[in-house]
Tab-separated table of C-alpha atoms and ligand atoms in Angstrom:
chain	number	residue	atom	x	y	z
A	332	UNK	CA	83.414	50.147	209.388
A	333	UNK	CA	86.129	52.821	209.701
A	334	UNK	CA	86.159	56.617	208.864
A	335	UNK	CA	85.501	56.831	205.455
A	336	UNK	CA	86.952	60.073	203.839
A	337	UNK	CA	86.357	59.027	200.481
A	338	UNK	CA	82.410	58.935	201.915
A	339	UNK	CA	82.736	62.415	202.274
A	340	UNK	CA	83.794	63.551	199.306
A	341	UNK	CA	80.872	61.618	197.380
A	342	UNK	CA	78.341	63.295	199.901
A	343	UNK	CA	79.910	66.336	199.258
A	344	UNK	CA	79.200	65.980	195.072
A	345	UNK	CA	75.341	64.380	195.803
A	346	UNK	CA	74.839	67.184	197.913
A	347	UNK	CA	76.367	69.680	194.813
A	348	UNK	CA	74.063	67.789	192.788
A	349	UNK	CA	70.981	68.424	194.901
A	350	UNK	CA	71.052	71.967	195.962
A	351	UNK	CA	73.791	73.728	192.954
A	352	UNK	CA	73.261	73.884	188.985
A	353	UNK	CA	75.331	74.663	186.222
A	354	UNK	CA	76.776	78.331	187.763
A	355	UNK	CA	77.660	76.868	190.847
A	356	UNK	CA	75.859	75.734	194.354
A	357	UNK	CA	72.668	77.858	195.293
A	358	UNK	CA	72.512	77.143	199.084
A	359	UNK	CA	71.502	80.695	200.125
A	360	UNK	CA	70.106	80.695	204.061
A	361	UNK	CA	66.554	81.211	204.628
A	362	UNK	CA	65.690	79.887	201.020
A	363	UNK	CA	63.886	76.410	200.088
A	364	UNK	CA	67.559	75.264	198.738
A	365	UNK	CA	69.188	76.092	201.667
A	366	UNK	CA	65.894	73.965	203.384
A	367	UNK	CA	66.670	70.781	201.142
A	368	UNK	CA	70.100	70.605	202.030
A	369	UNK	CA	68.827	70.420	206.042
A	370	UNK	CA	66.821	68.015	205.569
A	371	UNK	CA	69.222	65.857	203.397
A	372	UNK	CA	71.598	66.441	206.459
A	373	UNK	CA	69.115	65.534	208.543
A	374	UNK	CA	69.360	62.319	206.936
A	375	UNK	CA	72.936	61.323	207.052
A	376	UNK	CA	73.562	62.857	210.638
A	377	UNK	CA	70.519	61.557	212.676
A	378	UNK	CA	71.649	57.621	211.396
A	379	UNK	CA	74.947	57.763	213.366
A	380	UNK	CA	73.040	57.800	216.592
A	381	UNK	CA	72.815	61.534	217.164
A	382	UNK	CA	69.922	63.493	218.443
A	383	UNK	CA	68.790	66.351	216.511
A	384	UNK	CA	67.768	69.998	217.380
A	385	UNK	CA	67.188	72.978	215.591
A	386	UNK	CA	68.004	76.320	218.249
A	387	UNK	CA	66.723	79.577	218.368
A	388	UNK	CA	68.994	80.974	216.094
A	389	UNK	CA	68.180	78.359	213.284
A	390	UNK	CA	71.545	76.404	213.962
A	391	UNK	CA	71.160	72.579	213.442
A	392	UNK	CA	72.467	70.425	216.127
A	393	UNK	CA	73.321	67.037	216.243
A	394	UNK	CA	74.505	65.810	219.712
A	395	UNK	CA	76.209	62.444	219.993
A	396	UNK	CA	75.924	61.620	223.911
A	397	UNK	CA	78.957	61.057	225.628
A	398	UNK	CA	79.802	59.554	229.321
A	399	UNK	CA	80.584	63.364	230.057
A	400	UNK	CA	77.568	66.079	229.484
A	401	UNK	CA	80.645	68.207	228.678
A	402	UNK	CA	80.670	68.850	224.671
A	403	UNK	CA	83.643	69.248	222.119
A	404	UNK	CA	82.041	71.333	219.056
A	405	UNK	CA	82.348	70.846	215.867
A	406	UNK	CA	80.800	73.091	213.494
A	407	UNK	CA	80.379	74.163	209.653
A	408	UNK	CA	78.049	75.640	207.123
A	409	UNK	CA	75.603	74.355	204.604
A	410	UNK	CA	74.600	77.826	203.662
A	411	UNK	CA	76.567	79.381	200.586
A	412	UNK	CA	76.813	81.882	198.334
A	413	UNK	CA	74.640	82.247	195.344
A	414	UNK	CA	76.635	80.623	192.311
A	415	UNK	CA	78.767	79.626	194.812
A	416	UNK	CA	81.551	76.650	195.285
A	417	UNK	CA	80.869	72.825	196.417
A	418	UNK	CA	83.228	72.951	199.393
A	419	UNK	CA	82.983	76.282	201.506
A	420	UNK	CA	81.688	75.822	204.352
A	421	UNK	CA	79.946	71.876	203.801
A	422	UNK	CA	83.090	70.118	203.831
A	423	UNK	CA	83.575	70.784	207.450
A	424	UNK	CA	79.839	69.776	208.044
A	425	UNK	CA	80.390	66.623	206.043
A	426	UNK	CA	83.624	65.823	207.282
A	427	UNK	CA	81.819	66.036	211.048
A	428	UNK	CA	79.029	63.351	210.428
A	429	UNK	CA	81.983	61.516	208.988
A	430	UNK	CA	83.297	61.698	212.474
A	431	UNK	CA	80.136	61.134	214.159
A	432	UNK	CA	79.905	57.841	212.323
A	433	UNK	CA	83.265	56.460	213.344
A	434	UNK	CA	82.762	57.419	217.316
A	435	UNK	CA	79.279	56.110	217.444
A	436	UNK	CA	80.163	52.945	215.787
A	437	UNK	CA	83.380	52.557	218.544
A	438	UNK	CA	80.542	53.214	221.565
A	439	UNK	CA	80.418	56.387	223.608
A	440	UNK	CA	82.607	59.026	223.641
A	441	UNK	CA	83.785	60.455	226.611
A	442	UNK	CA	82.714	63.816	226.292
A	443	UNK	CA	79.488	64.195	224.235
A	444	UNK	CA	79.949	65.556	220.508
A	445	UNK	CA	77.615	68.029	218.823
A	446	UNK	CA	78.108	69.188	215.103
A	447	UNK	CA	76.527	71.920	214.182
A	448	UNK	CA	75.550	73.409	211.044
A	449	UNK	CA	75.446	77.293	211.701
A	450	UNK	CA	72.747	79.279	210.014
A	451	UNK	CA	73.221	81.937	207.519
A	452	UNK	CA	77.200	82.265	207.610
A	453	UNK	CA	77.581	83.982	204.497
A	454	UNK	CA	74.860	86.791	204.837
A	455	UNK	CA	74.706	86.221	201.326
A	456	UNK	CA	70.474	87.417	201.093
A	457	UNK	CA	70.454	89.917	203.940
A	458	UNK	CA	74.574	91.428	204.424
A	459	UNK	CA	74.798	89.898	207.715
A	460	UNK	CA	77.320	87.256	207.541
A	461	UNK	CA	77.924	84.789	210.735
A	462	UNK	CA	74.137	85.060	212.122
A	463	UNK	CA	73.606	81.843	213.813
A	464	UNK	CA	76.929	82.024	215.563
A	465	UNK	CA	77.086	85.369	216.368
A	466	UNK	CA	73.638	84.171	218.381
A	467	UNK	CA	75.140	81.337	220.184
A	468	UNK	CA	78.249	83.185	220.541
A	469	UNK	CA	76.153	86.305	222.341
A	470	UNK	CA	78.008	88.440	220.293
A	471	UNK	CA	75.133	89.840	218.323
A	472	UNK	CA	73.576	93.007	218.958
A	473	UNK	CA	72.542	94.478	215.849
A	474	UNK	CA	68.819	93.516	216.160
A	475	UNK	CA	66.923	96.384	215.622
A	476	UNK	CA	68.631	96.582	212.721
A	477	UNK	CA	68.411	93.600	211.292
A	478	UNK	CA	65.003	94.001	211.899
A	479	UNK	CA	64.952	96.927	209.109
A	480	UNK	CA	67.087	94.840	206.457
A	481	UNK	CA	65.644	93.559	203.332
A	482	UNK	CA	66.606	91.395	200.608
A	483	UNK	CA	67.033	92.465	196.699
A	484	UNK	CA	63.798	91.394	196.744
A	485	UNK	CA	62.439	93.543	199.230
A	486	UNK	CA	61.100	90.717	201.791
A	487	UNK	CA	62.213	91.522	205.458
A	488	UNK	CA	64.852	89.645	206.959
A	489	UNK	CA	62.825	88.514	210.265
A	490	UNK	CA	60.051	87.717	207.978
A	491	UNK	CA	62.750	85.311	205.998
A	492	UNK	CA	63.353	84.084	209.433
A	493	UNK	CA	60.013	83.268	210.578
A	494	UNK	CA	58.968	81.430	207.531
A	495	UNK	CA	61.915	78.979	208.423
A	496	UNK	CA	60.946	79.026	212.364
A	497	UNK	CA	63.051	81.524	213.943
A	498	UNK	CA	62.010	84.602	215.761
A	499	UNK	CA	64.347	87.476	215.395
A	500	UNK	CA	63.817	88.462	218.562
A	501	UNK	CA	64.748	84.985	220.425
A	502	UNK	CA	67.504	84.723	218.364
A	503	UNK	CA	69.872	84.945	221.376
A	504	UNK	CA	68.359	82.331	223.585
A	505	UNK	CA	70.627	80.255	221.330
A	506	UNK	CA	73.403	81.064	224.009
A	507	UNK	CA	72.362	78.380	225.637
A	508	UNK	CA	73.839	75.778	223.279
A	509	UNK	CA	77.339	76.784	224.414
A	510	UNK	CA	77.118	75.980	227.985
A	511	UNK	CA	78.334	72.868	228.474
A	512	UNK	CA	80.866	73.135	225.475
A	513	UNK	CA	84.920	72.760	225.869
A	514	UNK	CA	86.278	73.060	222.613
A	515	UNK	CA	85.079	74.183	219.271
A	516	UNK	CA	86.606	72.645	215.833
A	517	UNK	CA	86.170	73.529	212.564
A	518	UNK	CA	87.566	72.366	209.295
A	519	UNK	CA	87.460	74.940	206.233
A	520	UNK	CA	88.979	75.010	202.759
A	521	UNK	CA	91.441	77.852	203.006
A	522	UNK	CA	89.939	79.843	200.288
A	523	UNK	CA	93.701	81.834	199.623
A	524	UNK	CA	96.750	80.957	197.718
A	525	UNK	CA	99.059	80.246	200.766
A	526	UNK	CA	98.970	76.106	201.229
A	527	UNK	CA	98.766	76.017	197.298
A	528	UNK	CA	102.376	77.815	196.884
A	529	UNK	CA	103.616	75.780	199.667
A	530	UNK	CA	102.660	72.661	198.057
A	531	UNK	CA	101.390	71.571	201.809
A	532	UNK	CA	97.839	69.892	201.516
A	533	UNK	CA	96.730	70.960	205.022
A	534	UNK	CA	97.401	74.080	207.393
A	535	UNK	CA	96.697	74.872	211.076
A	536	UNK	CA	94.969	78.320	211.168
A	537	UNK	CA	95.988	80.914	214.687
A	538	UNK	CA	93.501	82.815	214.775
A	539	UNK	CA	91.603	85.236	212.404
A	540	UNK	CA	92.850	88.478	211.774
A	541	UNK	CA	91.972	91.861	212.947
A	542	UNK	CA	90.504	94.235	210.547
A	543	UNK	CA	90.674	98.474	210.462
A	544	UNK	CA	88.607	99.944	207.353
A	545	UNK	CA	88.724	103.327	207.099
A	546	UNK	CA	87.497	106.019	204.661
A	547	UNK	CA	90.515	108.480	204.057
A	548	UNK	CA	89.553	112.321	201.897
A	549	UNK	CA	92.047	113.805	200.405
A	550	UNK	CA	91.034	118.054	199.540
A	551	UNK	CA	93.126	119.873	197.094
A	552	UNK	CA	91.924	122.698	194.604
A	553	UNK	CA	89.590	121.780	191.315
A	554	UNK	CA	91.483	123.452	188.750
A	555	UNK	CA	92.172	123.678	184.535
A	556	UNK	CA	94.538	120.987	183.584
A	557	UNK	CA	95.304	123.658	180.592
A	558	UNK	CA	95.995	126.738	182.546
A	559	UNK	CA	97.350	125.477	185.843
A	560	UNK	CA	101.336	124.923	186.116
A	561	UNK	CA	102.255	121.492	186.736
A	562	UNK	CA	104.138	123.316	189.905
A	563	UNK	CA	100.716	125.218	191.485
A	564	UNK	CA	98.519	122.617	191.506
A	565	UNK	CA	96.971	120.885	194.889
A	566	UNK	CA	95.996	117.684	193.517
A	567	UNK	CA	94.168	115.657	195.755
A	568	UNK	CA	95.110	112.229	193.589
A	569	UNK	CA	98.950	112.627	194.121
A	570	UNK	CA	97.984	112.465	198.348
A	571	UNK	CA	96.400	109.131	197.150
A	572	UNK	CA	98.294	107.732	194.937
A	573	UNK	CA	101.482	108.116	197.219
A	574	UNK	CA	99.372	106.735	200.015
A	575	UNK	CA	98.231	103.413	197.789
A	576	UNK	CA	101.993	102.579	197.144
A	577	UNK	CA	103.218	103.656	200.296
A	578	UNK	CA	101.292	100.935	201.673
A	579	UNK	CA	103.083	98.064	200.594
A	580	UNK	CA	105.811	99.380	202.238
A	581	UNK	CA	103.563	100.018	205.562
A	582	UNK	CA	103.089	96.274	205.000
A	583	UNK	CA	106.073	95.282	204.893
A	584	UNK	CA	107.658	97.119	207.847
A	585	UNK	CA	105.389	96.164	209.997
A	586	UNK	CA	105.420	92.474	208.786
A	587	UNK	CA	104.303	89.603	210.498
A	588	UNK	CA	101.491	88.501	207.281
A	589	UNK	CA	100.389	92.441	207.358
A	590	UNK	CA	98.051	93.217	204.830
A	591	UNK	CA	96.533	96.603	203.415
A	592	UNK	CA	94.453	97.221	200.593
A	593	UNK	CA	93.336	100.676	198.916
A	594	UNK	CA	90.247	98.733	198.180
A	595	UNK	CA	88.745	101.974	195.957
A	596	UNK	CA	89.059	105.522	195.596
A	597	UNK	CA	86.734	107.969	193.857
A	598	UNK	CA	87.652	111.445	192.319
A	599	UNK	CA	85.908	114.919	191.556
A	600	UNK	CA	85.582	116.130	189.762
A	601	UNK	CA	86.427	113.639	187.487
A	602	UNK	CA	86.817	115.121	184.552
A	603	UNK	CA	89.331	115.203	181.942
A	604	UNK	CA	90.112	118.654	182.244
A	605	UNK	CA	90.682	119.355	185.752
A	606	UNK	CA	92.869	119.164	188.696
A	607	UNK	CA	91.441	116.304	191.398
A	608	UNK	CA	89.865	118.170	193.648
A	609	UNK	CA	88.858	114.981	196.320
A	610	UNK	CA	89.953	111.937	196.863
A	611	UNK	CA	87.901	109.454	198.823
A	612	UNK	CA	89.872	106.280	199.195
A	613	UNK	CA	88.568	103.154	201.162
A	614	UNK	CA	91.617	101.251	202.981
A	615	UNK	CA	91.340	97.866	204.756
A	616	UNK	CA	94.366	97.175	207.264
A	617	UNK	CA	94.474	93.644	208.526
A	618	UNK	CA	96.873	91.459	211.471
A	619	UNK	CA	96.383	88.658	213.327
A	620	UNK	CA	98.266	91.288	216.461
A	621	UNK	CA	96.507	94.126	218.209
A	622	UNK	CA	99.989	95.612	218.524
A	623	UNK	CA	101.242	95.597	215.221
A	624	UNK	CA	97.453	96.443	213.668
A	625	UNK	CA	97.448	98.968	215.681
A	626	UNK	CA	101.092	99.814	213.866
A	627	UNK	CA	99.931	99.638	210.462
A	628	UNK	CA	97.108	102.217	211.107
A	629	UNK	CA	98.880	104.643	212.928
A	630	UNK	CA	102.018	104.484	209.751
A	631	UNK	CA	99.348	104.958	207.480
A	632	UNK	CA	98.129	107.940	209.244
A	633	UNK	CA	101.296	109.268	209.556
A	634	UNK	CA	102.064	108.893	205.744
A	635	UNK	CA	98.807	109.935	204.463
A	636	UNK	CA	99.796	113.249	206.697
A	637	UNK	CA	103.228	113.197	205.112
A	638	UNK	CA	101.672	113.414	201.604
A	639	UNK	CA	98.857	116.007	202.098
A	640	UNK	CA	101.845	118.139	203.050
A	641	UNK	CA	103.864	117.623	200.684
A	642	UNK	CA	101.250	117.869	197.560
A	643	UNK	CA	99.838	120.877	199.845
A	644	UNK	CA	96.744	119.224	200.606
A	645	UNK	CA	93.836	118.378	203.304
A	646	UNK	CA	93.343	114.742	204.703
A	647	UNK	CA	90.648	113.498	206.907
A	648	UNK	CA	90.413	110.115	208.305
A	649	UNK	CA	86.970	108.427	209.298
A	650	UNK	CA	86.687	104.668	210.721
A	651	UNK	CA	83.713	102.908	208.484
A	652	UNK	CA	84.294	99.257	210.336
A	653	UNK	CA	86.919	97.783	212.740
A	654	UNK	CA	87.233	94.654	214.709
A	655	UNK	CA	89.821	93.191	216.772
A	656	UNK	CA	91.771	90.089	215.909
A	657	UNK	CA	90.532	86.388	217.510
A	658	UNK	CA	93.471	84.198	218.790
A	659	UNK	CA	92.319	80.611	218.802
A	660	UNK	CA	93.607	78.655	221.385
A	661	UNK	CA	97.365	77.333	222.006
A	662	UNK	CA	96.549	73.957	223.391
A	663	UNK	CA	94.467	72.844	220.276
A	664	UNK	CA	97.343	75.027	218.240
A	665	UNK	CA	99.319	72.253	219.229
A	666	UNK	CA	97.445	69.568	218.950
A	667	UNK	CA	95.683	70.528	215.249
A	668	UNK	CA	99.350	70.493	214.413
A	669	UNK	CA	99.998	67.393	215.651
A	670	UNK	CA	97.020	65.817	213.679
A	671	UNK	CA	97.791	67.644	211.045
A	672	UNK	CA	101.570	66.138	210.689
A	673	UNK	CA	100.433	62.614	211.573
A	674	UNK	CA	97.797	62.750	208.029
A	675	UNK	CA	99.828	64.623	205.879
A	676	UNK	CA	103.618	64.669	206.864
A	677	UNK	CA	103.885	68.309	207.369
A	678	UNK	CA	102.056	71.370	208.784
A	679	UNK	CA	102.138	74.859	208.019
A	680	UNK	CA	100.338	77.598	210.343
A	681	UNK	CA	98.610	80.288	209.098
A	682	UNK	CA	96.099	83.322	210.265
A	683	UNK	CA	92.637	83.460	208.057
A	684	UNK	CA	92.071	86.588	206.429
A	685	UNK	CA	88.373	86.309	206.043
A	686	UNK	CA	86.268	85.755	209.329
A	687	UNK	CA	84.670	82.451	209.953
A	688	UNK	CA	81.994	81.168	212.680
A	689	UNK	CA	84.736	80.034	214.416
A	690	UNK	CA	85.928	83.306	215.279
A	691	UNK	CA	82.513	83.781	216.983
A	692	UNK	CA	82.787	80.767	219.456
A	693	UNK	CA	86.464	81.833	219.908
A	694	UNK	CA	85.320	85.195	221.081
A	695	UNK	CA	82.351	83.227	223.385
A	696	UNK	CA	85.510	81.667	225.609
A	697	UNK	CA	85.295	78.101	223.739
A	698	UNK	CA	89.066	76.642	222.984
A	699	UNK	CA	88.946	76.832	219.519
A	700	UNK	CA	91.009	75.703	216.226
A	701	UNK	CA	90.255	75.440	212.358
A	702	UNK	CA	92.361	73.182	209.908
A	703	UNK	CA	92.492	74.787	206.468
A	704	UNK	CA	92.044	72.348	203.976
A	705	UNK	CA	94.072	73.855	199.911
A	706	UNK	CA	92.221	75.565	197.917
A	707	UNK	CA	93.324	75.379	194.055
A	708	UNK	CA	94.061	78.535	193.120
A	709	UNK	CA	93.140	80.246	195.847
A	710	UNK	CA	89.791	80.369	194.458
A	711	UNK	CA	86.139	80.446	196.145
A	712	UNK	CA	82.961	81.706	196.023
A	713	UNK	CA	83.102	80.925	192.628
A	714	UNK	CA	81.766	77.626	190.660
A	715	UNK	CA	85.392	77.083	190.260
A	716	UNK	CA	86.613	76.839	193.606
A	717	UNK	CA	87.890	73.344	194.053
A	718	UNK	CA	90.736	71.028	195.705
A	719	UNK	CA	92.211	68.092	195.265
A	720	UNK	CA	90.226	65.115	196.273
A	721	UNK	CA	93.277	63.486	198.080
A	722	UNK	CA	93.527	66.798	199.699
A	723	UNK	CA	89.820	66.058	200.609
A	724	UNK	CA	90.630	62.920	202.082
A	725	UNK	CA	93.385	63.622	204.119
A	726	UNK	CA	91.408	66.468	205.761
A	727	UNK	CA	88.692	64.628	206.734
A	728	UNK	CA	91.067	62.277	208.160
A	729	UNK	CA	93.135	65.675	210.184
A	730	UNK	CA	89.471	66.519	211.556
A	731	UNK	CA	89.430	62.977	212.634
A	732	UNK	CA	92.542	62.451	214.289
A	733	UNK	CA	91.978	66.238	215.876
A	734	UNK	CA	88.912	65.043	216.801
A	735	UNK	CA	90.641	61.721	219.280
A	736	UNK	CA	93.307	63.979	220.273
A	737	UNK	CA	90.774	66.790	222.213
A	738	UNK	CA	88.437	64.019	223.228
A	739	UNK	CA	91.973	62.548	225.213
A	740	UNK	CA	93.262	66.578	226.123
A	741	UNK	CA	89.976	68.007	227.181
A	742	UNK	CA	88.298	64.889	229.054
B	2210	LIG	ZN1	82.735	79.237	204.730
C-alpha cells in the first residue's frame, strides 16, 4: 500500500465531522473537543508502528524508530480556532501519519521520525498562541504570567492545563524532545491570497516575517470646527491621516514583500464639532529582513515627524510588541523546492506573514522548512476557509517527497 493522499483528505472531513458543527470546527486547546480529536489521532497514528508520548508541554508525539536515534520533525496542529476552518493547522498533522504509514510499511527509516501535534497553537481560549512549541523550543518565558491569565470564562489557564495533565510550571522540561532532532517540517495551508493569484497549487515558505507594532500619538489643539480658520488649526488627524497613506509608499520603497498596516486609530475628542485633538494610531510593520524592517520603521518615524511639523503638531512613538524575523533554513529551501516542483510542476517561494510553530523550532537551531499548501480566497479562520482537494493531494504528496529527500540530505 502506497501513500495515500486521497486518505488524507477523507480523515481530514471525519475528523471535521467529529470535533466541528455547522459554524465551523470547534477544536479549541485545553477543551473536551480539542481531547476527542487526540484521541481519534491517537488512533490513526499509533497503527503505523509509532510509539506514542504526550510531553510536558501537552505536545503529542509519535516517534517512528529509525536505524539512527537522530530525528527529522514533522509537526502540525489539531487545535483551532473556535468556528474555525477544517484545514489550519490538521492538514499538516494528517498529511504526517500519512507519511508515517508509507515509511513504516517500506521498514525502518534511517533516521527516526516523530510527528508531533503541538498544543494550543492558536491561543484561541487563553491569548497565548504557539504554547507547546514555544516549550519545546525554550523560547517561553512568560510564565508567571500565564499563570495570571484567564479565559472568557474566568477559569485559570494552568488550571485548564492541569485538568488535561500538564503542569504550568514543567512546561519547559519539554526541551527535551528536541535533542536528538535534525530537521523540522511542516506543511500549512497558506491562509493568504498569494499562491491563489499565481494559480500555483503549492509554495515553499523562507522564513516568517519580522513584526514592529507600535502605538504612534499624534497632539494638536481641541478646538470649534465653527470658529477656528481652516488655516489655525493643529489637527492631530491630518498627522495621521498623512502617516496612513504615506505608508504604502514606505512599503513600497523599501520593497522586498514589505508590509504596514494602520491597523486602528482613535480620536478625541471625537466629536462633531471640534478640531482632533489626539490621535492614537496602532501600526504593524512587517519583513522577512532585519535590515530592511528595520528601514520601514525608521521611514515611518521619519514621516510621522515630517507631518507633525507640517500640521504643527506633537508625535510620540511607543513600541507595544516586536519580534525579529525567523529565516528557515537554505538546505531544506532547496530541497522543499525541489519536492515541491517534482508534485506540482512549479514552485513559488514565499515569506508567511502570520507566525507558525515552525518559527519556534526554527528559532531552537532545528533546520527547518514549511510548504504552503492554496488557500481559496485567501480565507481562514473562518468556516469558509477551504482548498482544492487536488491541491490537497498534491501537498500531501510535496510533504512526502520532502519527507525522502531530508531522510537522504540529513542521514
Ligand atoms: Zn495553523
Amino acid at each position: 500500500m502506497a501513500l495515500s493522499p486521497e486518505r488524507t483528505v477523507t480523515e481530514l472531513r471525519d475528523l471535521q465531522e467529529l470535533t466541528g458543527d455547522e459554524n465551523g470546527s470547534q477544536r479549541v486547546a485545553w477543551t473536551d473537543t480539542w481531547e476527542r480529536a487526540r484521541q481519534w489521532l491517537r488512533e490513526k497514528a499509533v497503527p503505523t508502528g509509532a510509539e506514542e508520548e504526550i510531553d510536558e508541554a501537552g505536545n503529542q508525539w509519535f516517534t517512528l524508530p529509525g536505524q539512527s536515534e537522530r530525528a527529522l520533525l514533522i509537526g502540525g496542529h489539531i487545535d483551532s480556532v473556535p468556528n474555525g476552518g477544517w484545514l489550519d493547522g490538521c492538514l499538516d498533522v494528517m498529511a504526517g501519519v500519512e507519511v508515517l504509514r508509507r515509511l513504516a510499511e517500506e521498514g525502518t527509516p534511517s533516521l527516526t521520525v516523530r510527528l508531533v501535534n503541538w498544543a494550543d497553537e492558536e491561543g484561541a481560549r487563553f491569548g497565548r498562541s504557539l504554547f507547546g512549541s514555544s516549550a519545546a523550543g525554550g523560547s517561553m518565558s512568560d510564565q508567571p504570567e500565564l499563570r495570571e491569565r484567564r479565559d472568557a470564562g474566568g477559569i485559570a489557564l494552568p488550571d485548564a492545563l492541569a485538568a488535561h495533565g500538564v503542569d504550568l510550571d514543567r512546561a519547559l522540561d519539554a526541551r527535551g524532545q528536541l535533542a536528538n532532532a535534525v530537521a523540522y517540517l511542516e506543511l500549512h495551508i497558506e491562509q493568504g491570497p498569494v499562491l491563489e493569484s499565481l494559480d500555483v497549487p503549492l509554495g515553499v515558505v523562507l522564513g516568517t516575517f519580522g513584526v514592529e507594532r507600535h502605538q504612534i500619538t499624534f497632539r494638536g489643539q481641541a478646538a470649534h470646527a465653527g470658529s477656528t480658520p481652516m488655516e489655525q488649526r493643529r489637527d492631530a488627524l491630518a498627522g495621521a491621516a498623512k502617516l496612513e497613506l504615506e505608508l504604502r509608499e514606505i512599503a513600497k520603497r523599501v520593497g522586498g514583500g514589505a508590509v504596514c498596516t494602520m491597523g486602528g486609530v482613535v480620536t478625541r475628542p471625537g466629536i462633531v464639532t471640534s478640531v482632533v485633538e489626539t490621535a492614537e494610531c496602532l501600526l504593524d510593520q512587517r519583513h522577512l529582513d532585519a535590515t530592511q524592517l528595520a528601514e520601514l520603521l525608521s521611514n515611518a518615524e521619519a514621516a510621522s515627524r515630517r507631518f507633525a511639523e507640517e500640521e504643527n503638531i506633537g508625535v510620540e512613538w511607543q513600541k507595544i510588541w516586536s519580534i525579529e524575523p525567523i529565516p528557515f533554513d537554505e538546505r531544506l529551501i532547496e530541497l522543499a523546492d525541489e519536492a515541491v516542483r517534482e508534485v506540482s510542476g512549479a514552485s513559488h517561494r514565499l515569506p508567511s506573514g502570520p507566525l507558525h510553530d515552525a518559527a519556534e523550532v526554527a528559532r531552537a537551531g532545528i533546520p527547518t522548512v514549511m510548504l504552503f499548501v492554496q488557500s481559496l480566497r485567501g480565507l481562514s479562520h473562518t468556516r469558509l476557509e477551504d482548498t482544492k482537494e487536488e491541491h490537497l493531494e498534491l501537498s500531501v504528496q510535496a510533504l512526502d517527497r520532502l519527507t525522502t529527500k531530508a531522510l537522504e540530505a540529513f542521514a
